[in-house]
mmCIF file of C-alpha atoms in Angstrom:
data_model
loop_
_atom_site.group_PDB
_atom_site.id
_atom_site.type_symbol
_atom_site.label_atom_id
_atom_site.label_comp_id
_atom_site.label_asym_id
_atom_site.label_seq_id
_atom_site.Cartn_x
_atom_site.Cartn_y
_atom_site.Cartn_z
ATOM 1 C CA MET O 96 -2.822 -15.373 -76.052
ATOM 2 C CA PRO O 97 -5.274 -18.350 -76.601
ATOM 3 C CA LYS O 98 -4.679 -22.302 -76.208
ATOM 4 C CA ALA O 99 -3.521 -24.086 -78.513
ATOM 5 C CA LYS O 100 -5.949 -26.377 -80.475
ATOM 6 C CA GLY O 101 -6.638 -30.052 -79.840
ATOM 7 C CA LYS O 102 -4.281 -29.836 -76.450
ATOM 8 C CA THR O 103 -7.147 -30.320 -73.865
ATOM 9 C CA ARG O 104 -8.066 -33.470 -73.446
ATOM 10 C CA ARG O 105 -12.001 -34.278 -72.601
ATOM 11 C CA GLN O 106 -12.899 -34.313 -69.153
ATOM 12 C CA LYS O 107 -14.049 -38.602 -68.443
ATOM 13 C CA PHE O 108 -16.512 -39.144 -65.407
ATOM 14 C CA GLY O 109 -15.127 -41.561 -62.482
ATOM 15 C CA TYR O 110 -17.449 -44.435 -61.959
ATOM 16 C CA ASN O 111 -14.461 -45.770 -59.255
ATOM 17 C CA VAL O 112 -14.974 -42.636 -57.114
ATOM 18 C CA ASN O 113 -17.418 -43.113 -54.433
ATOM 19 C CA ARG O 114 -19.128 -39.326 -54.440
ATOM 20 C CA LYS O 115 -21.472 -39.982 -51.020
ATOM 21 C CA ARG O 116 -18.016 -40.285 -49.194
ATOM 22 C CA LEU O 117 -16.405 -37.567 -51.575
ATOM 23 C CA ASN O 118 -19.492 -35.119 -50.342
ATOM 24 C CA ARG O 119 -19.243 -35.655 -46.789
ATOM 25 C CA ASN O 120 -15.345 -35.306 -46.357
ATOM 26 C CA ALA O 121 -15.162 -32.574 -47.649
ATOM 27 C CA ARG O 122 -17.910 -30.853 -45.671
ATOM 28 C CA ARG O 123 -15.796 -32.659 -42.352
ATOM 29 C CA LYS O 124 -13.378 -30.706 -43.721
ATOM 30 C CA ALA O 125 -14.453 -27.193 -44.550
ATOM 31 C CA ALA O 126 -15.912 -26.497 -40.932
ATOM 32 C CA PRO O 127 -15.338 -29.634 -38.700
ATOM 33 C CA ARG O 128 -18.368 -29.369 -35.977
ATOM 34 C CA ILE O 129 -17.443 -27.359 -32.811
ATOM 35 C CA GLN O 130 -17.956 -30.166 -30.695
ATOM 36 C CA CYS O 131 -19.249 -27.578 -27.146
ATOM 37 C CA SER O 132 -22.742 -26.155 -27.325
ATOM 38 C CA HIS O 133 -21.410 -23.080 -26.242
ATOM 39 C CA ILE O 134 -17.884 -22.517 -27.819
ATOM 40 C CA ARG O 135 -20.186 -23.460 -30.866
ATOM 41 C CA HIS O 136 -23.122 -20.201 -30.790
ATOM 42 C CA ALA O 137 -20.021 -18.270 -29.600
ATOM 43 C CA TRP O 138 -17.801 -18.599 -33.026
ATOM 44 C CA ASP O 139 -17.557 -16.169 -35.459
ATOM 45 C CA GLN O 140 -16.150 -17.631 -38.535
ATOM 46 C CA THR O 141 -14.667 -15.732 -40.138
ATOM 47 C CA LYS O 142 -12.091 -14.325 -37.463
ATOM 48 C CA SER O 143 -8.920 -17.651 -36.453
ATOM 49 C CA VAL O 144 -9.044 -19.986 -33.871
ATOM 50 C CA ARG O 145 -6.783 -17.907 -31.865
ATOM 51 C CA GLN O 146 -8.862 -15.182 -32.267
ATOM 52 C CA ASN O 147 -11.592 -16.301 -31.586
ATOM 53 C CA LEU O 148 -10.949 -18.320 -28.170
ATOM 54 C CA ALA O 149 -9.288 -14.870 -27.185
ATOM 55 C CA GLU O 150 -12.262 -13.261 -27.233
ATOM 56 C CA MET O 151 -14.120 -16.826 -24.531
ATOM 57 C CA GLY O 152 -11.066 -16.067 -22.291
ATOM 58 C CA LEU O 153 -9.713 -19.684 -23.248
ATOM 59 C CA ALA O 154 -6.060 -20.352 -25.017
ATOM 60 C CA MET O 155 -4.451 -21.962 -28.469
ATOM 61 C CA ASP O 156 -1.734 -23.133 -26.182
ATOM 62 C CA PRO O 157 -2.016 -23.549 -22.804
ATOM 63 C CA ASN O 158 2.015 -24.210 -22.851
ATOM 64 C CA ARG O 159 2.115 -19.726 -23.829
ATOM 65 C CA ALA O 160 -1.578 -19.196 -21.308
ATOM 66 C CA VAL O 161 0.384 -21.113 -18.568
ATOM 67 C CA PRO O 162 4.055 -20.313 -18.912
ATOM 68 C CA LEU O 163 6.563 -22.786 -17.123
ATOM 69 C CA ILE O 164 9.198 -20.295 -14.249
ATOM 70 C CA LYS O 165 12.261 -20.451 -15.344
ATOM 71 C CA ARG O 166 14.982 -21.116 -11.380
ATOM 72 C CA LYS O 167 17.687 -21.164 -13.180
ATOM 73 C CA VAL O 168 18.487 -16.914 -14.204
ATOM 74 C CA LYS O 169 16.585 -15.237 -11.857
ATOM 75 C CA ALA O 170 15.904 -11.462 -14.644
ATOM 76 C CA MET O 171 15.060 -8.226 -12.989
ATOM 77 C CA GLU O 172 11.733 -6.605 -12.562
ATOM 78 C CA VAL O 173 13.490 -3.925 -14.733
ATOM 79 C CA ASP O 174 13.561 -6.729 -17.870
ATOM 80 C CA ARG O 175 10.838 -8.792 -17.653
ATOM 81 C CA GLU O 176 7.941 -8.083 -19.842
ATOM 82 C CA GLU O 177 4.698 -7.661 -19.103
ATOM 83 C CA ARG O 178 2.841 -9.260 -22.140
ATOM 84 C CA PRO O 179 -0.946 -6.841 -22.129
ATOM 85 C CA LYS O 180 -3.686 -9.041 -21.367
ATOM 86 C CA GLU O 181 -6.490 -9.629 -24.256
ATOM 87 C CA LEU O 182 -9.499 -8.028 -24.016
ATOM 88 C CA VAL O 183 -12.066 -10.466 -23.041
ATOM 89 C CA ARG O 184 -15.582 -9.328 -25.745
ATOM 90 C CA LYS O 185 -17.199 -12.369 -24.544
ATOM 91 C CA PRO O 186 -17.030 -13.586 -21.225
ATOM 92 C CA TYR O 187 -20.056 -15.334 -21.224
ATOM 93 C CA VAL O 188 -19.377 -18.202 -22.806
ATOM 94 C CA LEU O 189 -16.012 -18.934 -19.778
ATOM 95 C CA ASN O 190 -18.635 -18.501 -17.026
ATOM 96 C CA ASP O 191 -21.380 -21.200 -18.675
ATOM 97 C CA LEU O 192 -17.931 -23.664 -19.171
ATOM 98 C CA GLU O 193 -17.668 -23.099 -15.231
ATOM 99 C CA ALA O 194 -21.224 -23.944 -14.658
ATOM 100 C CA GLU O 195 -21.718 -27.151 -16.819
ATOM 101 C CA ALA O 196 -18.607 -28.216 -15.437
ATOM 102 C CA SER O 197 -19.369 -27.298 -11.521
ATOM 103 C CA LEU O 198 -22.811 -29.644 -12.322
ATOM 104 C CA PRO O 199 -22.669 -32.981 -10.054
ATOM 105 C CA GLU O 200 -21.624 -35.695 -12.447
ATOM 106 C CA LYS O 201 -24.134 -37.965 -13.397
ATOM 107 C CA LYS O 202 -24.747 -41.036 -11.841
ATOM 108 C CA GLY O 203 -23.743 -42.795 -15.375
ATOM 109 C CA ASN O 204 -23.438 -46.350 -14.041
ATOM 110 C CA THR O 205 -27.547 -48.674 -13.821
ATOM 111 C CA LEU O 206 -29.149 -51.471 -13.057
ATOM 112 C CA SER O 207 -31.615 -52.716 -15.728
ATOM 113 C CA ARG O 208 -35.283 -52.601 -15.590
ATOM 114 C CA ASP O 209 -34.639 -56.663 -16.057
ATOM 115 C CA LEU O 210 -32.943 -57.366 -13.251
ATOM 116 C CA ILE O 211 -34.043 -54.774 -10.927
ATOM 117 C CA ASP O 212 -37.694 -56.582 -11.707
ATOM 118 C CA TYR O 213 -35.611 -59.954 -11.352
ATOM 119 C CA VAL O 214 -34.727 -59.167 -8.148
ATOM 120 C CA ARG O 215 -37.718 -57.804 -6.622
ATOM 121 C CA TYR O 216 -39.804 -61.062 -7.896
ATOM 122 C CA MET O 217 -37.422 -63.253 -5.460
ATOM 123 C CA VAL O 218 -37.279 -61.062 -2.656
ATOM 124 C CA GLU O 219 -41.092 -60.771 -2.648
ATOM 125 C CA ASN O 220 -41.591 -64.518 -2.927
ATOM 126 C CA HIS O 221 -38.343 -66.408 -1.699
ATOM 127 C CA GLY O 222 -36.892 -63.746 0.959
ATOM 128 C CA GLU O 223 -33.845 -65.169 1.836
ATOM 129 C CA ASP O 224 -34.025 -68.966 0.581
ATOM 130 C CA TYR O 225 -31.806 -68.272 -1.790
ATOM 131 C CA LYS O 226 -32.132 -72.144 -3.130
ATOM 132 C CA ALA O 227 -35.859 -71.766 -3.484
ATOM 133 C CA MET O 228 -35.210 -69.245 -6.167
ATOM 134 C CA ALA O 229 -33.198 -70.482 -8.073
ATOM 135 C CA ARG O 230 -35.680 -73.849 -8.673
ATOM 136 C CA ASP O 231 -37.692 -71.182 -9.885
ATOM 137 C CA GLU O 232 -39.362 -70.803 -12.786
ATOM 138 C CA LYS O 233 -38.704 -66.921 -13.513
ATOM 139 C CA ASN O 234 -34.454 -68.256 -12.852
ATOM 140 C CA TYR O 235 -34.647 -67.910 -17.445
ATOM 141 C CA TYR O 236 -30.498 -67.812 -16.026
ATOM 142 C CA GLN O 237 -30.879 -70.551 -14.495
ATOM 143 C CA ASP O 238 -29.118 -68.813 -11.880
ATOM 144 C CA THR O 239 -27.401 -70.752 -9.532
ATOM 145 C CA PRO O 240 -28.146 -69.703 -5.295
ATOM 146 C CA LYS O 241 -24.856 -67.258 -4.837
ATOM 147 C CA GLN O 242 -24.949 -65.754 -8.231
ATOM 148 C CA ILE O 243 -28.497 -64.650 -7.054
ATOM 149 C CA ARG O 244 -27.485 -63.747 -3.866
ATOM 150 C CA ASN O 245 -24.569 -61.550 -6.110
ATOM 151 C CA LYS O 246 -27.675 -59.525 -7.604
ATOM 152 C CA ILE O 247 -29.223 -58.308 -5.106
ATOM 153 C CA ASN O 248 -26.694 -57.778 -2.534
ATOM 154 C CA VAL O 249 -25.374 -55.551 -5.845
ATOM 155 C CA TYR O 250 -29.333 -54.100 -6.217
ATOM 156 C CA LYS O 251 -28.238 -53.618 -2.357
ATOM 157 C CA ARG O 252 -25.113 -51.986 -2.998
ATOM 158 C CA PHE O 253 -26.389 -49.376 -6.606
ATOM 159 C CA TYR O 254 -30.079 -48.348 -5.370
ATOM 160 C CA PRO O 255 -29.729 -48.151 -0.932
ATOM 161 C CA ALA O 256 -32.820 -46.257 -0.681
ATOM 162 C CA ASP O 257 -34.837 -48.353 -2.686
ATOM 163 C CA TRP O 258 -33.748 -51.625 -1.086
ATOM 164 C CA GLN O 259 -35.084 -50.920 2.363
ATOM 165 C CA ALA O 260 -37.945 -48.806 0.602
ATOM 166 C CA PHE O 261 -38.940 -52.565 -0.717
ATOM 167 C CA VAL O 262 -38.259 -54.020 2.322
ATOM 168 C CA ASP O 263 -40.274 -52.243 4.254
ATOM 169 C CA SER O 264 -43.675 -52.280 2.631
ATOM 170 C CA LEU O 265 -42.648 -56.320 2.322
ATOM 171 C CA GLU O 266 -42.905 -55.985 6.386
ATOM 172 C CA LYS O 267 -45.634 -53.518 5.659
ATOM 173 C CA ASN O 268 -48.144 -55.861 3.533
ATOM 174 C CA LYS O 269 -46.481 -59.072 5.940
ATOM 175 C CA MET O 270 -48.491 -57.973 8.672
ATOM 176 C CA GLU O 271 -51.049 -56.570 6.874
ATOM 177 C CA VAL O 272 -51.724 -60.089 5.847
ATOM 178 C CA ASP O 273 -51.010 -61.669 9.673
#
């Protein structure tokens, strides 16, 4: 049945709509980006989330994957229903995730290169004389002797092997000069 003449309104362009944000949000909602690369590469767009995770051997709902045992009601062995195990078709994803989780954690906190150079310069030129370090022209931030000592202690704590090698090289150079 045809529309009645004159009943449709003309579409007007929405000037007050931010097209860039609109498109970006539409892309995000359409297919959210999976952060984990192992899961992202094994993902099948035609299947549901539950089916994809089940194929990888992962659980969508952890409460159902590991059910709590109720202690009050003791069911007879005949009454218990065993759920069939879901077939894991992509075990390599689970293996990759376990291998990645078993890697040792990287040391996240390190000192800046500037601080390392500063400490090495001060110890090289002044040894243990913190007052002389405080008066040094390279003490740009006008650190007090205690602040300099604390920075050196932090360096010792973060890099004990490097510190020991540095001190040994200083002693070696000192013996060569003498």
